[in-house]
Coordinates of C-alpha atoms in Angstrom, one line a residue:
Chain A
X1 CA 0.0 0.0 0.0
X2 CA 3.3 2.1 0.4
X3 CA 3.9 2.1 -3.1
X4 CA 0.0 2.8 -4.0
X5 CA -0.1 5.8 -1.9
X6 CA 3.5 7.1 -2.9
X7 CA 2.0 6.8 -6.9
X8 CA -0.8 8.4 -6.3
X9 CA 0.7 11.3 -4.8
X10 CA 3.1 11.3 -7.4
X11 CA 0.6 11.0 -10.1
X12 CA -1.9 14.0 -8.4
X13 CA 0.9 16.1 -8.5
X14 CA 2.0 15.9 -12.0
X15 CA -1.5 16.3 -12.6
X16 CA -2.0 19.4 -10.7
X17 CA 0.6 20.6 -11.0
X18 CA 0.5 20.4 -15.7
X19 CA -2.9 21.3 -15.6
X20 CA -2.0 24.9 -14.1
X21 CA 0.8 24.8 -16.9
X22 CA -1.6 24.6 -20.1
X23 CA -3.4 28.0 -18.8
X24 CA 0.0 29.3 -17.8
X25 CA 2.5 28.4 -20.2
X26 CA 2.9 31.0 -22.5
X27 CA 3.3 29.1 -25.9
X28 CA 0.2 27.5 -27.0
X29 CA 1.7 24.6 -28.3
X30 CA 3.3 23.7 -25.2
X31 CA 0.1 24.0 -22.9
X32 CA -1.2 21.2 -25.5
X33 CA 1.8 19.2 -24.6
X34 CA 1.2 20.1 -20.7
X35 CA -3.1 19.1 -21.7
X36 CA -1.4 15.7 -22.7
X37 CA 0.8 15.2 -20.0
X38 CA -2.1 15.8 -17.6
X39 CA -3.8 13.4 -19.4
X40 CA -1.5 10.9 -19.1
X41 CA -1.1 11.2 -15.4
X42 CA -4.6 11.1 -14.6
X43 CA -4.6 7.5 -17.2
X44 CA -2.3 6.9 -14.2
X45 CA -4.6 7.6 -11.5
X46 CA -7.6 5.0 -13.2
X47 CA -4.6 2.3 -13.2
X48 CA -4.4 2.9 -9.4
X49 CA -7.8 2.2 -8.2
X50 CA -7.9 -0.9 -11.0
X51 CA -9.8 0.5 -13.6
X52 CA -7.1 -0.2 -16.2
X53 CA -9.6 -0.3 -19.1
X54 CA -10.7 3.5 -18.8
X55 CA -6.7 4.0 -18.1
X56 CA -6.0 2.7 -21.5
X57 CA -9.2 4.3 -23.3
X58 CA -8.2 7.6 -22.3
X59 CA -4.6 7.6 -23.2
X60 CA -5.8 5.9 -27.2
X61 CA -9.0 8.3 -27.3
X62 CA -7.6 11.6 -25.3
X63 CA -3.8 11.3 -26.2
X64 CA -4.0 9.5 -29.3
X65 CA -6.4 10.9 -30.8
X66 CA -8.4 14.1 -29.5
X67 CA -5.0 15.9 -28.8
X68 CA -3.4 15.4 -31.8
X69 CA -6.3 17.3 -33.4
X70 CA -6.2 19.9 -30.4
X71 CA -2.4 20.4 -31.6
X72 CA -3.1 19.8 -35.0
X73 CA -5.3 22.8 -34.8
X74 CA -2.9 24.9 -32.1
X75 CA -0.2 24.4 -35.1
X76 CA -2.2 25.9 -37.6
X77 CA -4.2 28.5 -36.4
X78 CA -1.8 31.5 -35.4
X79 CA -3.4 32.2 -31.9
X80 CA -2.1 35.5 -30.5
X81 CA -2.0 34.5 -26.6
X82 CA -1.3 38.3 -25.5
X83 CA -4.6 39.4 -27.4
X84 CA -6.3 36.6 -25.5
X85 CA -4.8 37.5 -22.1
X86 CA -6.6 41.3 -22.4
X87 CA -10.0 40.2 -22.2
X88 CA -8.8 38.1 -18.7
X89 CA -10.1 40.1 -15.9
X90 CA -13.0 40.6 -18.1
X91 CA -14.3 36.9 -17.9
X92 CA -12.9 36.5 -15.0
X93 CA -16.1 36.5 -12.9
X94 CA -17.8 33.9 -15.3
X95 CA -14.7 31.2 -14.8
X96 CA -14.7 31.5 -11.2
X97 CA -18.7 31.1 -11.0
X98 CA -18.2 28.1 -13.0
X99 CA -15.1 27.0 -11.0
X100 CA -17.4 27.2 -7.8
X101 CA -20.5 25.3 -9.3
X102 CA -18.2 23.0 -10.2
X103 CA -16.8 22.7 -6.3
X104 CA -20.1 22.3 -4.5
X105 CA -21.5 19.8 -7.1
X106 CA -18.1 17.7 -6.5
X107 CA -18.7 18.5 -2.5
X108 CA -22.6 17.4 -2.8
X109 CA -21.7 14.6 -4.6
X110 CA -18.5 13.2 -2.7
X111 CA -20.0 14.5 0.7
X112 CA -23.2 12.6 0.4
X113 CA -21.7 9.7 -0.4
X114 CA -19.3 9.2 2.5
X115 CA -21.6 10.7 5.4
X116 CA -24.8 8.7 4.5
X117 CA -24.5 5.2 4.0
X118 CA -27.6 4.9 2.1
X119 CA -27.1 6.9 -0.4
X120 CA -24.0 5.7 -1.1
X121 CA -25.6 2.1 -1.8
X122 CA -28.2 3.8 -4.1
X123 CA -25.9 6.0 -6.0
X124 CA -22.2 4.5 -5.7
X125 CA -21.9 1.7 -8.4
X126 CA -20.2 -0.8 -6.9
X127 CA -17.2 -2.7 -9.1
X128 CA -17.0 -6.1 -8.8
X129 CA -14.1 -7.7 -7.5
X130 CA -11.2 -7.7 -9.4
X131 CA -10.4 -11.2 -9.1
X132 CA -14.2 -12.3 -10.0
X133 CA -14.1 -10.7 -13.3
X134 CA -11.6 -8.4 -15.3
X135 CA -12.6 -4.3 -16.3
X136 CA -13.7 -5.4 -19.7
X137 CA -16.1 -7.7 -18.7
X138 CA -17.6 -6.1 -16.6
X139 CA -18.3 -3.0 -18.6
X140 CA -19.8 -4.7 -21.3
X141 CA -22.0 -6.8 -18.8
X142 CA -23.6 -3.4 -18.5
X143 CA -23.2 -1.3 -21.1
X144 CA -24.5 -3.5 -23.8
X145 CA -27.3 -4.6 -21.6
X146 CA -28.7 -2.6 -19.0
X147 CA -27.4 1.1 -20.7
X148 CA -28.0 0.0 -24.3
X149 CA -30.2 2.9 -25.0
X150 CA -27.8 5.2 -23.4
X151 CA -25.1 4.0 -25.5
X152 CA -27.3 4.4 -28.7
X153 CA -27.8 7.9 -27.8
X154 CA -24.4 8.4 -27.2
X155 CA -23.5 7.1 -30.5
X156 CA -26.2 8.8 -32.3
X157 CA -24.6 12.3 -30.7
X158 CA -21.5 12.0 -32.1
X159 CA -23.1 11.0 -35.7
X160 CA -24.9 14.0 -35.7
X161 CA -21.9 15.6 -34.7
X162 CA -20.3 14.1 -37.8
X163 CA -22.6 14.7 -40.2
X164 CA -22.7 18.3 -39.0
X165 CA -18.8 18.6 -39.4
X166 CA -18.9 17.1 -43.5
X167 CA -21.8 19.3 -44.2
X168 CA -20.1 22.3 -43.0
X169 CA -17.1 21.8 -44.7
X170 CA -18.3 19.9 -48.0
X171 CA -17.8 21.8 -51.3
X172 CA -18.3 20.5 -54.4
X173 CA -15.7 23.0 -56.9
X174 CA -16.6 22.4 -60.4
X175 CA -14.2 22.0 -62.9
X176 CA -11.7 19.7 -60.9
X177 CA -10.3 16.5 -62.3
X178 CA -10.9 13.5 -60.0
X179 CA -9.6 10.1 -59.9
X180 CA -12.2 7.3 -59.9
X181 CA -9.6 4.4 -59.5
X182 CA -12.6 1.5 -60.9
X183 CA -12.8 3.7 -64.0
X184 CA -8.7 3.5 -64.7
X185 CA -9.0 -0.2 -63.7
X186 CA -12.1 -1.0 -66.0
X187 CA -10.1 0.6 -69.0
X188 CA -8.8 -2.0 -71.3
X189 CA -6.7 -1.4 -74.8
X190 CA -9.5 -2.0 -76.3
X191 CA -11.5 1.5 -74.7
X192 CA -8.1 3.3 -74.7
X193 CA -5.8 2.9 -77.7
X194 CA -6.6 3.2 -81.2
X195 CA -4.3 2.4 -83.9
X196 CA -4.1 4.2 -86.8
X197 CA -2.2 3.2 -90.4
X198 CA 0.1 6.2 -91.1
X199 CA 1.3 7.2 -94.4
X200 CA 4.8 7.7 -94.7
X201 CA 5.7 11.1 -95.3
X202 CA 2.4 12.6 -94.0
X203 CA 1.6 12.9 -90.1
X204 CA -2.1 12.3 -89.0
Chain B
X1 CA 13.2 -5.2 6.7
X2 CA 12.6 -9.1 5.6
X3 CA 9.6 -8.3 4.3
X4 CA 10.7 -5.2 2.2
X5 CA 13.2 -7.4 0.7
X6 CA 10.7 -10.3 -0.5
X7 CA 7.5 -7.9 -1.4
X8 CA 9.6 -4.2 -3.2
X9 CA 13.4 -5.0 -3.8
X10 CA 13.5 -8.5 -5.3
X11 CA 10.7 -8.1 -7.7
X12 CA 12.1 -4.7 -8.5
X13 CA 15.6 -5.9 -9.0
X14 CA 14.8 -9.3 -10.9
X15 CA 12.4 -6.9 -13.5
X16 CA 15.0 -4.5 -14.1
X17 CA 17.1 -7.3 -14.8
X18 CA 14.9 -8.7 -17.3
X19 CA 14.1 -5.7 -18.6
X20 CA 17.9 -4.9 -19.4
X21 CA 18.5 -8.2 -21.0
X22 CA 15.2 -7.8 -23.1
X23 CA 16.8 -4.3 -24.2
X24 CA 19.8 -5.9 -25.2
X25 CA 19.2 -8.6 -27.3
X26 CA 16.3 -6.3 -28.6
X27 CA 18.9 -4.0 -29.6
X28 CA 21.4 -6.2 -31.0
X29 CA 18.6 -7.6 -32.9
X30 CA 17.6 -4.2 -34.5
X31 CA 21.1 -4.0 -35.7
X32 CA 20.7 -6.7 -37.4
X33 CA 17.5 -6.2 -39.1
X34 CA 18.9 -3.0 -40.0
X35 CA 21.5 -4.7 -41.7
X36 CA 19.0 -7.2 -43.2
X37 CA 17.1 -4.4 -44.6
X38 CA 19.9 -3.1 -46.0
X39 CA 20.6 -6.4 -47.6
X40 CA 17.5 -7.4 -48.6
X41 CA 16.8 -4.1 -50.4
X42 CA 20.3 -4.5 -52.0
X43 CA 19.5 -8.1 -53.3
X44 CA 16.4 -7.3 -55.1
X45 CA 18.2 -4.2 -57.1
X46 CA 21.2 -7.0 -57.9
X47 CA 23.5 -4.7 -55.6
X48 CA 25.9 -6.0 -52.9
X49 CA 24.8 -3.7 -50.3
X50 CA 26.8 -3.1 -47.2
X51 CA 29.6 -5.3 -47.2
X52 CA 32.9 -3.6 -46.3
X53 CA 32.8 -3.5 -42.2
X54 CA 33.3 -6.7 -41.0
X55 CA 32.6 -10.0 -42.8
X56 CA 29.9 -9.6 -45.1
X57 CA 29.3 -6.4 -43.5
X58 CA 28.2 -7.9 -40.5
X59 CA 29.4 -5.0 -38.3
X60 CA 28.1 -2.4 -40.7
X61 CA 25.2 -1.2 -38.5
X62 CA 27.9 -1.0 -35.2
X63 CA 30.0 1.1 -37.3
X64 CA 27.2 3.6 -38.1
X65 CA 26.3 4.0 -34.3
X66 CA 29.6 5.2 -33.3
X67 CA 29.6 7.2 -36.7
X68 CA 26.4 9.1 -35.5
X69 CA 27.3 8.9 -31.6
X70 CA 30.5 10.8 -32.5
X71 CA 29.3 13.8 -34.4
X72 CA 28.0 17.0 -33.4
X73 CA 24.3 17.7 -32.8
X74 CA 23.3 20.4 -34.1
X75 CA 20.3 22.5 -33.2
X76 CA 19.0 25.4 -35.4
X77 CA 18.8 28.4 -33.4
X78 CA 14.8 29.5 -34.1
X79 CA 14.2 26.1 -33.0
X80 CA 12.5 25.1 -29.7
X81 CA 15.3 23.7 -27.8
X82 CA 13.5 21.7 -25.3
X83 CA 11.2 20.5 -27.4
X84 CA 13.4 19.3 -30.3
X85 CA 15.9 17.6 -28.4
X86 CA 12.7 15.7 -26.3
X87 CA 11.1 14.8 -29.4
X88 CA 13.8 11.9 -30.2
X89 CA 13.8 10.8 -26.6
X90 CA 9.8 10.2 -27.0
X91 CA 10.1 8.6 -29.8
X92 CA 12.7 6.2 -28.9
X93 CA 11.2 5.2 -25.5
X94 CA 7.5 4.5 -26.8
X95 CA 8.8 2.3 -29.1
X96 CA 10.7 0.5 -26.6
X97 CA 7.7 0.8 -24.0
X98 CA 5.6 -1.2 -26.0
X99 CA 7.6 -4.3 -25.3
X100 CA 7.2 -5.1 -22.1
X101 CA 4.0 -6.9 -23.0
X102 CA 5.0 -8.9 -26.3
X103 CA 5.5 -12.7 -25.1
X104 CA 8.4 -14.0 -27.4
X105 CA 7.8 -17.7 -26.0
X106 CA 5.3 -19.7 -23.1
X107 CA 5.8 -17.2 -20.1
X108 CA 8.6 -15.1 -21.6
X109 CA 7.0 -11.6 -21.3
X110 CA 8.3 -8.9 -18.7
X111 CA 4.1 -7.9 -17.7
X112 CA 1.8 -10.2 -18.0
X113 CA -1.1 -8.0 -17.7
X114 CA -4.7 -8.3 -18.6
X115 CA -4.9 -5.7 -21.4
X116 CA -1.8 -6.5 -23.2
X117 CA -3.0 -5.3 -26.7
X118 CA -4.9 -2.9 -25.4
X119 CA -1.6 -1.7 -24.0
X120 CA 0.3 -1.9 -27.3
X121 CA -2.3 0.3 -29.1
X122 CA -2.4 2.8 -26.6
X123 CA 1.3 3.3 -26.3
X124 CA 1.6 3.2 -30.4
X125 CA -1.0 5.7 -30.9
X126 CA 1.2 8.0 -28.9
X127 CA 4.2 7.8 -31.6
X128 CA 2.5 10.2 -33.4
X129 CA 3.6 12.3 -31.0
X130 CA 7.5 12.5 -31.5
X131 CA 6.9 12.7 -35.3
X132 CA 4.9 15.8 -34.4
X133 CA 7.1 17.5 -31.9
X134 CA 10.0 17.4 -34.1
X135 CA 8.1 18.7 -37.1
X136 CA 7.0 21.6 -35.2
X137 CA 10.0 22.4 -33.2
X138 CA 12.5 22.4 -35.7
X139 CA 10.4 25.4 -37.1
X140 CA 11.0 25.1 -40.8
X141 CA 8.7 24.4 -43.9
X142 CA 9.7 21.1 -44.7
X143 CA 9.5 19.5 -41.5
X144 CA 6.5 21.1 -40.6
X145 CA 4.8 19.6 -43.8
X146 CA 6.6 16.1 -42.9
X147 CA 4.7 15.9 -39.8
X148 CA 1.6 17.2 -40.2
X149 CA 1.0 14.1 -43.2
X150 CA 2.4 12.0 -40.9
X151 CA 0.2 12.7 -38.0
X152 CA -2.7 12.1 -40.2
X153 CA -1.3 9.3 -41.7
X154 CA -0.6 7.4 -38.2
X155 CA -3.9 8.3 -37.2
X156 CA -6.3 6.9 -40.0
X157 CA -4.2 3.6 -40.1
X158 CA -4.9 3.3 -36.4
X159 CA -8.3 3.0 -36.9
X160 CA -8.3 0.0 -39.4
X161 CA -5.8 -1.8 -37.1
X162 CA -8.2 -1.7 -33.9
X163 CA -10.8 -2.4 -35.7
X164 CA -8.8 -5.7 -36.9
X165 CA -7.2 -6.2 -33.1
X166 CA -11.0 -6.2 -32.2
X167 CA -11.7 -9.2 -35.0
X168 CA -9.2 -11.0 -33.1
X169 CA -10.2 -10.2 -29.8
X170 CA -13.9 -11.8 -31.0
X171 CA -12.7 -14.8 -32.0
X172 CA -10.3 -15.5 -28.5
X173 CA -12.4 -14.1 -26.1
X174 CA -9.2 -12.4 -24.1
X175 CA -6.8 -9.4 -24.6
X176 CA -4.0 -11.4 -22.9
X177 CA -1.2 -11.4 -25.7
X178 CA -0.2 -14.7 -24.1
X179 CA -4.0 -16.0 -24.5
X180 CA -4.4 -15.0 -28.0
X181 CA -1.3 -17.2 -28.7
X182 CA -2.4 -20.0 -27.0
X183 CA -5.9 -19.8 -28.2
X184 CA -4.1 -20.9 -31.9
X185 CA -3.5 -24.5 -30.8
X186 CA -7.3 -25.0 -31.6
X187 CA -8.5 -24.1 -34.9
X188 CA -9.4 -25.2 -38.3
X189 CA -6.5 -28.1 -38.3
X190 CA -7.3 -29.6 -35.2
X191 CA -11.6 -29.6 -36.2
X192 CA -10.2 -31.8 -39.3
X193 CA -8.5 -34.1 -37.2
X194 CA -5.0 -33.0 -38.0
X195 CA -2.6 -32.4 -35.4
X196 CA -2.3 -29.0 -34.1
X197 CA -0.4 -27.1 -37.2
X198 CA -0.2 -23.6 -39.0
X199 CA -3.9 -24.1 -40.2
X200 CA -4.9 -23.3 -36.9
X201 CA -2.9 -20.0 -36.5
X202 CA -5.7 -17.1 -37.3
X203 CA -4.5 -16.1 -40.6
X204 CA -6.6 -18.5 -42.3
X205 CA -10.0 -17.6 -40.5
X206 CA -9.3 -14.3 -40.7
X207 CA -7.5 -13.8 -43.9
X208 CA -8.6 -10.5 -45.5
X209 CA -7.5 -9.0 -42.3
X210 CA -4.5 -10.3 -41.9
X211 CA -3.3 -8.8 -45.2
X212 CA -5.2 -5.6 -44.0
X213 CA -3.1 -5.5 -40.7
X214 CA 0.3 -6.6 -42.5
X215 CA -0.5 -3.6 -44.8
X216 CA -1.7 -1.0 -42.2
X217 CA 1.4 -1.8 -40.2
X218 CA 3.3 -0.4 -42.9
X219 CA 1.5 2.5 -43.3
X220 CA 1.6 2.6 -39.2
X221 CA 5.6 2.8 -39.2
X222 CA 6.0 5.0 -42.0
X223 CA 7.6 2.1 -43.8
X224 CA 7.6 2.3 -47.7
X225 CA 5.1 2.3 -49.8
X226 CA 4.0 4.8 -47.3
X227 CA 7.2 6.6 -46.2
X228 CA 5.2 10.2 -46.6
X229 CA 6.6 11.8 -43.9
X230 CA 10.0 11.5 -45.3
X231 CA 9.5 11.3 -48.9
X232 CA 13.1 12.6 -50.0
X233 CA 11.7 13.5 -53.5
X234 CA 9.4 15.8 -52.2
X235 CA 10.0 16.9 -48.0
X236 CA 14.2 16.7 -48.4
X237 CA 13.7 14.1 -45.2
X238 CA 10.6 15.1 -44.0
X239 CA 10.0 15.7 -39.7
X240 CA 14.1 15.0 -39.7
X241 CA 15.6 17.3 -41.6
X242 CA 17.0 19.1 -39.0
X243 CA 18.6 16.3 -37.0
X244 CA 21.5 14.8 -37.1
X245 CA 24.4 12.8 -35.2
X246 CA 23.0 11.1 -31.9
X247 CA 18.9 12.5 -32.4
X248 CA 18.1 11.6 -35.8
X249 CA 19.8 8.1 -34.4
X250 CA 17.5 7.8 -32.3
X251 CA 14.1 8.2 -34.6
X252 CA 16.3 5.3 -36.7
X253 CA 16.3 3.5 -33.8
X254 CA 13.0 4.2 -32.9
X255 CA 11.4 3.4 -36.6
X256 CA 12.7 0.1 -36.3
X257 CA 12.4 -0.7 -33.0
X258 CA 8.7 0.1 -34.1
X259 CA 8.9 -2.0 -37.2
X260 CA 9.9 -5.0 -35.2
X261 CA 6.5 -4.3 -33.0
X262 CA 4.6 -4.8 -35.4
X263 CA 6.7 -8.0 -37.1
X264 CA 6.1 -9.9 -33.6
X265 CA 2.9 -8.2 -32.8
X266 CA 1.8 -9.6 -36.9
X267 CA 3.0 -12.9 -35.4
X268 CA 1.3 -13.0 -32.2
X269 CA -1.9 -12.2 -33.7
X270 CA -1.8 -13.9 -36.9
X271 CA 1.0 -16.4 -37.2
X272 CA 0.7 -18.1 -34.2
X273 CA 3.5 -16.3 -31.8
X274 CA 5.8 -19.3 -30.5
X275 CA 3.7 -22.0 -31.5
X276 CA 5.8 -25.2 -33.8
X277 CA 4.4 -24.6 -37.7
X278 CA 3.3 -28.6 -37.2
X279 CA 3.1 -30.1 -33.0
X280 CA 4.9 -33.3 -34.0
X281 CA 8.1 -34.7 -32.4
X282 CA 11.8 -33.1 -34.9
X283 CA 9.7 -29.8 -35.2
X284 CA 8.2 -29.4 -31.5
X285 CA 11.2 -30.4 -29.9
X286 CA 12.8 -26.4 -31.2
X287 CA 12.2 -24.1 -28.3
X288 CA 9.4 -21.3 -28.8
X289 CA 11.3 -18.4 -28.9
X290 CA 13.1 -19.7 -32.1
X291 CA 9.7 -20.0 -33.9
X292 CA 8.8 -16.6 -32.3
X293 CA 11.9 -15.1 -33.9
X294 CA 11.9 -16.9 -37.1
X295 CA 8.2 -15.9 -38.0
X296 CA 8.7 -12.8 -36.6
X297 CA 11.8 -12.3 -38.7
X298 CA 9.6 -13.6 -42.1
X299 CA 7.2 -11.0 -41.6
X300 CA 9.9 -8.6 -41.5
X301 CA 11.8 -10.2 -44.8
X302 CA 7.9 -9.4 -46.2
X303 CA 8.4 -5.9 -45.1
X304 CA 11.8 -5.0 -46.5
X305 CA 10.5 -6.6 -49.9
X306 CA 7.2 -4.4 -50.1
X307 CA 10.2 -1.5 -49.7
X308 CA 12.3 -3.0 -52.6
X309 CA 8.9 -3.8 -54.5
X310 CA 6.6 -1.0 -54.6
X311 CA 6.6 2.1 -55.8
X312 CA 6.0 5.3 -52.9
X313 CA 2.0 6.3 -52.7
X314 CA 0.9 9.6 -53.5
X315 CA -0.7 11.2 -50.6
X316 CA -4.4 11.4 -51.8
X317 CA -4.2 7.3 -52.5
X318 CA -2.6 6.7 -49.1
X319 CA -5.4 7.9 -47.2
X320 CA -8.2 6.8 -49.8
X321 CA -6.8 3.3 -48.8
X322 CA -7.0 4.0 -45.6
X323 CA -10.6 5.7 -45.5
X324 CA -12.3 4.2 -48.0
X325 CA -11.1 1.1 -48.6
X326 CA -10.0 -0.6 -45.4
X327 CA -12.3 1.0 -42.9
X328 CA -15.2 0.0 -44.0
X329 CA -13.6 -3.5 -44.8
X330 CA -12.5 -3.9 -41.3
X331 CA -15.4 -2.9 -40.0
X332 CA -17.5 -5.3 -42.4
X333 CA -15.6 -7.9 -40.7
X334 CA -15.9 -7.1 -37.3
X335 CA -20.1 -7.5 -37.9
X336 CA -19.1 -10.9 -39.4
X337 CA -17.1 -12.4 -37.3
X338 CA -19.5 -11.4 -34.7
X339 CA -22.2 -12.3 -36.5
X340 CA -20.5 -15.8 -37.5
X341 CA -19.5 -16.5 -33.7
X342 CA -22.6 -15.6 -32.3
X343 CA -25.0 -18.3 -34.6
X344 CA -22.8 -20.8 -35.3
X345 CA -22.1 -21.1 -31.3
X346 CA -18.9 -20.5 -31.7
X347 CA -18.1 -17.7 -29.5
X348 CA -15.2 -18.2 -26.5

């Protein structure tokens, strides 16, 4: 348990401690590698308390994927950061509202839990022992079953999300020569070459 | 104090250990291959290749590292220091990250865990990341182009290859690297009454996506036909034109440390990891990590011919492949398989 407790601390800390470093670094591009690194850590926190299957989702999902389009985007896009920093005291009322909502729902949440017992049975979701069955299993025991519909909805979100993205973006330019590779692989010498008798002397 | 002994420092000690002598003959290995490559890729164009250090060149790849070890790093001066010179360090430990979970024979494997593959495609879907830093820290055209492609390359490959982990996955019923080797003792041989042989490995059940994964992994580890990101006709040398000496070593080493992933991970999944091409007594009797490295080294031989064979991809192809052709392919299958596990009672 000495070894638990010492990750965790060390894990929190990198957390905390990266997290204040993508608002305060100064270069965009390096709070996205700070966002990752904070990612990362807190992948490390699931492993601790067993749940190794979100670990791993979050690090292929956040840090594989969702980042690289966050820096993808960061890269591209020349963001002024001192332009962005003038408007800080400005908004600064709304992000400490939302910080504090955020506190006393944690505080309602956490505190109910661990001062009344019953509440904790109905709204904690027990995970079944780690020996019994592995993270996997146990998730799709669930997911597939009793939070199908859930999980459709879920999945129907992000299609509309997607179809929202192409339609935005799709532009059909006229005039544009486009590959259709079954058309070049349906040509034969027959459709493409014609051969013609020459006179000598005279071109075509 | 006893008891700190037994539960931390023993453990620790013997892992490290293993872990060190894994490095090693990993590492010894990739010289080789990288001299096999070189060979191979030689052969096919009717050249010698490298054959002046050493006997038959042998020592070629030794002579390169202390070549590239000895000369001066240089780093541009609008680049970002920090960044650039981490970029080559990320890349090189990911790669070597990943195997602590590939089993080379029957208990073999440094972590034994649960989620192996799962493991492996998290911790490859962060290479990306090197290829990235160093494109945009070096802060040049060029490399900036290099890895931006390659980003978006790595990325759409890696969605054909989980889908195609996850056709696996359905038919063993486990994510235990060590379980989806041994679940290839029992297969299509074995229901014929043969003894248990290569007809049970998965490539056979699963054939379209085996040659999906063989050719996804090439895309994955920027191998040619799908060297992009450092298409010399085009990018100079893509995300590394701005190393040299010791850091561009090191995304060599890491390229092929990343290549020789995906050789044993091709094997595990596909080719039956340690398991004898036929269980009877001459062939059984050879210990599993010589299978292991044999296949392992096959795939590879396929790897470095595709280089010598096929001409480089232009960039709008690469990701129609990718898109268009092998997503929906691989996803097809995963309904399939599902589909033909589920109602012909075959599922684990």
């Amino acid at each position: 348990m000495v070894l638990t407790g010492f990750f965790f601390y060390l894990f929190a800390a990198i957390t905390v401690a990266s997290a204040f470093l993508v608002i305060a670094a100064r270069n965009p591009v390096h709070s996205v590698f700070f966002l990752i690194l904070a990612f990362f850590n807190s992948a490390g926190l699931f492993m601790l308390v067993g749940a190794e299957f979100l670990a791993l989702l979050l690090v292929v999902v956040y840090v594989g994927a969702v980042a690289v389009l966050f820096l993808f985007v960061v890269m591209m896009l020349d963001v002024d950061f001192a332009e962005l920093r003038q408007g800080f005291l400005q908004y600064l009322p709304i992000g400490a509202l939302i910080a504090v909502i955020l506190v006393l729902e944690l505080i309602l949440v956490l505190g109910a839990t661990a001062f009344d017992a019953e509440v904790a049975l109905e709204t904690g979701m027990p995970m079944p022992p780690i020996e019994e069955i592995s993270n996997i299993e146990a998730i799709g025991l669930v997911l597939y079953t009793d939070y199908v519909y859930f999980f459709q909805a879920a999945g129907l979100v992000l299609l509309v999300a997607m179809v929202g993205a192409i339609v935005l973006t799709l532009r059909h330019r006229e005039g544009i020569k486009r590959q259709d590779i079954n058309v070049q692989n349906a040509r034969t010498p027959d459709t493409s070459i014609e051969v013609v008798k020459v006179k000598s002397g005279q071109g075509l | 104090m006893e008891a700190f002994w037994d539960t931390y420092a023993w453990p620790f000690i013997i892992m490290v250990a293993q872990s060190l002598l894994l490095l090693v003959i990993l590492l010894v290995t990739i010289a080789y291959i990288l001299l096999a490559d070189r060979k191979i890729w030689a052969a096919v164009q009717l050249r010698r290749g490298p054959n002046v250090v050493g006997p038959f060149g042998l020592l070629q790849s030794f002579a390169d590292l202390l070549k590239f070890v000895l000369k001066e790093p240089v780093i541009p001066s609008g680049a970002d220091k920090t960044v650039f010179i981490l970029a080559p360090l990320v890349t090189v430990t990911l790669s070597l990250l990943a195997w602590a979970v590939i089993p080379v024979a029957e208990g073999w494997v440094i972590s034994d865990i649960n989620v192996g593959i799962l493991y492996i495609l998290a911790i490859s879907s962060l290479g990306v990341y090197g290829v990235i830093m160093a494109g945009w820290a070096s802060n040049s055209k060029y490399p900036f182009l290099g890895a931006l492609r390659s980003a978006a390359q790595m990325v759409s490959y890696e969605v054909s290859i989980g889908f195609v982990i996850i056709t696996v996955l359905l038919v063993v019923g486990s994510l235990n690297l060590s379980e989806i080797v041994l679940a290839q003792n029992t297969g299509i041989g074995t229901s014929l009454g043969l003894p248990p042989s290569f007809l049970d490995w998965h490539w056979l059940p699963l054939f379209p996506m085996f040659i999906v994964f063989f050719i996804s992994a090439l895309a994955e580890t920027n191998r040619p036909p799908f060297d992009l990101p450092e298409a010399e006709s085009e990018l100079v040398a893509g995300f590394m034109v701005e190393y040299g000496s010791t850091p561009y070593m090191m995304f060599m080493l890491g390229e092929y440390v990343a290549i020789a992933l995906m050789c044993s991970l091709t094997t595990i999944l596909f080719l039956g990891g340690w398991l004898p091409i036929i269980d009877i007594p001459p062939l059984s009797w050879v210990p599993g990590i010589v299978w292991f490295a044999l296949k392992s080294f096959g795939v590879f031989f396929m790897f470095a011919m595709v280089k010598a064979f096929v001409p480089r991809y232009r960039y709008d192809q690469l990701m129609r492949l990718g898109w268009k052709v092998f997503l929906p392919l691989s996803l097809a299958m995963v309904v399939i398989v599902a589909a033909v596990l589920q109602f012909a009672g075959l599922a684990p």
